[in-house]
Amino acid sequence: GGKLEFPIGAVLIKSFEIDGQMLETRFMYRHDDGKWAGYTYGWNDEGTDATLLGPALESRTVGTVYWDFPSRENCLACHQEAAGRVLGLEVPQLNGLFVYPGDLRANQLRTLEHLGLLDKTLGNLAELPSFVSPDDKKATPAARARAYLHSNCSHCHRPGGVTEVSIDLRYQTKLSDMRICNVAPSKGNYSYEDGKIITPGAPEFEFSIMLFRMSKLAQNVRMPSIGSSVVDELGVEAVSDWVKSLDSCN
């Protein structure tokens, strides 16, 4: 299995802090009609209270960090319907150890089962899909990169996703069906005449435009296009190692 099904009234919560200071809390709420909506709360400087922000994008500087608080449309731009609206709470991403308060370590799925939050028994977790971390050097380059691309990119880049391109970055999709290998980018090659989305064995920017766009912050180049203002070096390294390891598109 992959996606978990959430009941009407489900609330998913994610909080952000900088240097121990609470900054933002985001809610995803499933309304009575079954539709999901996103809401953002901004915390005061004392970290004692948070206020529901308006529907539009807001920005502020916290210390030395410039922070964007997403609009409600921004939320659904990534939490797309084709991906089921809920992104991180899926079996492969939860099927692994997590360090809980008190230095308690347990499998996240097993913990949800123990708390009575699942309506089905899980059985043998080893038989369920599980993603590795992008920095897990014990895993294969393909496992690291494909898990990263699925978790960070496939909510838009999949069949039915609201994008201008037709690539499919879901984990289970065969490389030959992803429409990225030795395929010219439909959004342009950024002056790299021989550039493909990825070229087997060649992670350099002039041959693998995906890595170029992951490594840049300029508007109309950067991927992801919203929700990120720094380069994810671990992700770039994982995808680069994978492209370098490829010798064909099969």
Short mmCIF file of C-alpha atoms in Angstrom, two decimals, residues 11-211:
data_model
loop_
_atom_site.label_atom_id
_atom_site.label_comp_id
_atom_site.label_asym_id
_atom_site.label_seq_id
_atom_site.Cartn_x
_atom_site.Cartn_y
_atom_site.Cartn_z
CA VAL A 11 -6.43 17.71 10.91
CA LEU A 12 -2.76 17.46 9.99
CA ILE A 13 -0.38 19.85 11.77
CA LYS A 14 3.20 20.88 11.00
CA SER A 15 5.18 23.48 12.93
CA PHE A 16 8.37 25.37 12.06
CA GLU A 17 10.89 27.00 14.36
CA ILE A 18 14.21 28.82 13.97
CA ASP A 19 16.83 28.52 16.72
CA GLY A 20 14.16 27.33 19.13
CA GLN A 21 11.72 30.15 18.32
CA MET A 22 8.30 29.08 17.09
CA LEU A 23 7.59 30.67 13.73
CA GLU A 24 4.71 29.04 11.90
CA THR A 25 2.17 26.26 12.26
CA ARG A 26 0.37 24.90 9.21
CA PHE A 27 -2.90 23.00 9.24
CA MET A 28 -4.44 20.77 6.59
CA TYR A 29 -8.12 20.19 7.36
CA ARG A 30 -10.55 17.83 5.64
CA HIS A 31 -13.95 19.51 5.52
CA ASP A 32 -17.38 17.88 5.61
CA ASP A 33 -17.53 17.77 1.80
CA GLY A 34 -14.33 15.71 1.74
CA LYS A 35 -12.19 18.52 0.36
CA TRP A 36 -8.93 19.56 1.99
CA ALA A 37 -7.87 23.13 2.74
CA GLY A 38 -4.69 24.61 4.17
CA TYR A 39 -4.39 27.26 6.88
CA THR A 40 -1.34 29.07 8.27
CA TYR A 41 -0.81 30.46 11.78
CA GLY A 42 2.01 32.88 12.56
CA TRP A 43 3.52 32.93 16.05
CA ASN A 44 4.31 36.07 18.02
CA ASP A 45 7.92 36.86 19.00
CA GLU A 46 7.37 35.50 22.51
CA GLY A 47 6.16 32.15 21.20
CA THR A 48 3.05 32.38 23.38
CA ASP A 49 0.32 32.73 20.79
CA ALA A 50 -0.30 32.16 17.09
CA THR A 51 -2.72 34.02 14.82
CA LEU A 52 -4.53 32.72 11.75
CA LEU A 53 -3.10 34.56 8.76
CA GLY A 54 -5.14 35.80 5.83
CA PRO A 55 -5.57 33.95 2.55
CA ALA A 56 -2.72 35.78 0.78
CA LEU A 57 1.04 35.16 0.91
CA GLU A 58 2.77 37.00 3.78
CA SER A 59 6.47 37.49 4.44
CA ARG A 60 8.55 38.71 7.35
CA THR A 61 12.12 38.68 8.59
CA VAL A 62 12.86 36.59 11.67
CA GLY A 63 16.35 37.37 12.92
CA THR A 64 18.42 37.03 9.75
CA VAL A 65 15.96 34.73 7.98
CA TYR A 66 13.45 35.98 5.40
CA TRP A 67 10.39 33.76 5.71
CA ASP A 68 7.35 33.31 3.45
CA PHE A 69 4.08 32.27 5.06
CA PRO A 70 2.17 30.44 2.30
CA SER A 71 -1.19 31.57 1.00
CA ARG A 72 -4.04 29.08 1.04
CA GLU A 73 -3.59 28.68 -2.71
CA ASN A 74 0.12 27.99 -2.14
CA CYS A 75 -0.83 25.10 0.14
CA LEU A 76 -2.89 23.39 -2.54
CA ALA A 77 -0.31 24.16 -5.23
CA CYS A 78 1.85 21.44 -3.70
CA HIS A 79 -0.80 19.42 -1.86
CA GLN A 80 -2.37 18.56 -5.18
CA GLU A 81 -5.47 16.50 -5.74
CA ALA A 82 -3.61 14.05 -7.98
CA ALA A 83 -1.37 13.25 -4.99
CA GLY A 84 -4.32 12.85 -2.63
CA ARG A 85 -3.67 16.24 -0.94
CA VAL A 86 -1.79 14.53 1.92
CA LEU A 87 1.89 14.16 1.03
CA GLY A 88 4.24 12.98 3.76
CA LEU A 89 1.83 10.67 5.57
CA GLU A 90 2.12 7.66 3.29
CA VAL A 91 3.30 4.14 4.00
CA PRO A 92 6.80 4.26 2.43
CA GLN A 93 7.69 7.50 4.22
CA LEU A 94 6.35 6.36 7.60
CA ASN A 95 7.71 2.82 7.46
CA GLY A 96 10.91 3.51 9.37
CA LEU A 97 12.29 4.32 12.80
CA PHE A 98 11.55 7.67 14.39
CA VAL A 99 13.07 9.17 17.53
CA TYR A 100 10.24 10.23 19.84
CA PRO A 101 10.54 12.40 22.99
CA GLY A 102 12.59 10.72 25.67
CA ASP A 103 14.87 9.20 23.03
CA LEU A 104 12.31 6.49 22.37
CA ARG A 105 12.79 4.83 18.98
CA ALA A 106 9.97 3.07 17.18
CA ASN A 107 8.60 2.46 13.72
CA GLN A 108 6.16 5.25 12.87
CA LEU A 109 3.56 2.94 11.37
CA ARG A 110 3.73 0.58 14.32
CA THR A 111 3.31 3.56 16.64
CA LEU A 112 0.17 4.69 14.81
CA GLU A 113 -1.16 1.15 15.07
CA HIS A 114 -0.34 1.02 18.80
CA LEU A 115 -2.24 4.29 19.35
CA GLY A 116 -5.31 2.83 17.64
CA LEU A 117 -5.25 5.29 14.75
CA LEU A 118 -5.35 2.65 12.00
CA ASP A 119 -8.41 0.60 11.15
CA LYS A 120 -6.38 -2.27 9.71
CA THR A 121 -3.60 -4.38 11.18
CA LEU A 122 -0.26 -3.86 9.50
CA GLY A 123 1.19 -7.33 9.62
CA ASN A 124 4.84 -7.73 8.65
CA LEU A 125 6.28 -4.26 8.06
CA ALA A 126 9.15 -5.73 6.06
CA GLU A 127 6.60 -6.60 3.36
CA LEU A 128 5.52 -2.97 3.03
CA PRO A 129 7.41 -0.39 0.96
CA SER A 130 9.91 1.78 2.80
CA PHE A 131 11.93 4.80 1.67
CA VAL A 132 15.56 5.37 2.62
CA SER A 133 17.00 8.74 3.55
CA PRO A 134 18.88 10.65 0.82
CA ASP A 135 22.01 10.59 3.00
CA ASP A 136 21.90 6.83 3.66
CA LYS A 137 25.13 5.81 1.94
CA LYS A 138 24.41 2.14 2.70
CA ALA A 139 21.51 2.28 0.26
CA THR A 140 21.85 2.21 -3.52
CA PRO A 141 22.03 5.52 -5.40
CA ALA A 142 18.73 4.65 -7.09
CA ALA A 143 16.94 4.01 -3.78
CA ARG A 144 18.20 7.29 -2.30
CA ALA A 145 17.39 9.45 -5.32
CA ARG A 146 14.07 7.87 -6.22
CA ALA A 147 12.79 8.17 -2.64
CA TYR A 148 13.87 11.82 -2.61
CA LEU A 149 12.23 12.64 -5.94
CA HIS A 150 9.02 10.90 -4.94
CA SER A 151 8.82 12.66 -1.58
CA ASN A 152 9.78 16.13 -2.79
CA CYS A 153 8.72 16.34 -6.43
CA SER A 154 6.14 13.74 -7.41
CA HIS A 155 3.16 15.53 -5.86
CA CYS A 156 3.27 17.75 -8.98
CA HIS A 157 5.27 15.61 -11.38
CA ARG A 158 2.89 12.68 -11.85
CA PRO A 159 -0.09 11.84 -14.06
CA GLY A 160 -2.81 14.39 -13.38
CA GLY A 161 -0.47 16.77 -11.63
CA VAL A 162 -0.93 20.44 -12.44
CA THR A 163 2.31 21.03 -14.33
CA GLU A 164 3.26 22.06 -17.84
CA VAL A 165 5.39 18.96 -18.31
CA SER A 166 4.53 15.28 -18.40
CA ILE A 167 7.33 13.68 -16.37
CA ASP A 168 6.48 11.11 -13.69
CA LEU A 169 8.76 11.11 -10.63
CA ARG A 170 6.84 8.61 -8.51
CA TYR A 171 8.99 5.94 -6.88
CA GLN A 172 7.25 2.99 -8.50
CA THR A 173 7.56 4.31 -12.06
CA LYS A 174 10.20 2.59 -14.18
CA LEU A 175 13.04 4.83 -15.33
CA SER A 176 12.09 4.21 -18.96
CA ASP A 177 8.55 5.47 -18.20
CA MET A 178 9.56 8.57 -16.21
CA ARG A 179 10.07 10.60 -19.41
CA ILE A 180 13.24 12.21 -18.08
CA CYS A 181 16.11 10.04 -19.31
CA ASN A 182 17.70 11.38 -22.51
CA VAL A 183 14.58 13.53 -22.94
CA ALA A 184 14.95 17.20 -23.86
CA PRO A 185 13.30 19.51 -21.29
CA SER A 186 10.09 21.06 -22.60
CA LYS A 187 10.68 24.22 -20.52
CA GLY A 188 13.97 24.93 -22.30
CA ASN A 189 17.61 23.92 -21.94
CA TYR A 190 18.91 27.18 -20.38
CA SER A 191 21.51 27.56 -23.16
CA TYR A 192 22.84 24.02 -22.64
CA GLU A 193 22.44 22.78 -26.21
CA ASP A 194 23.05 19.12 -25.37
CA GLY A 195 21.03 19.26 -22.17
CA LYS A 196 18.50 16.57 -21.35
CA ILE A 197 16.40 16.34 -18.20
CA ILE A 198 18.92 13.72 -17.12
CA THR A 199 21.70 12.08 -19.13
CA PRO A 200 22.92 8.67 -17.91
CA GLY A 201 26.38 8.91 -16.36
CA ALA A 202 26.53 12.71 -16.73
CA PRO A 203 25.21 14.72 -13.76
CA GLU A 204 26.91 17.92 -14.95
CA PHE A 205 24.51 20.83 -15.52
CA GLU A 206 25.09 20.94 -19.28
CA PHE A 207 23.87 17.36 -19.62
CA SER A 208 21.33 16.96 -16.78
CA ILE A 209 19.09 20.03 -16.55
CA MET A 210 17.23 18.58 -13.56
CA LEU A 211 20.32 19.01 -11.42
#
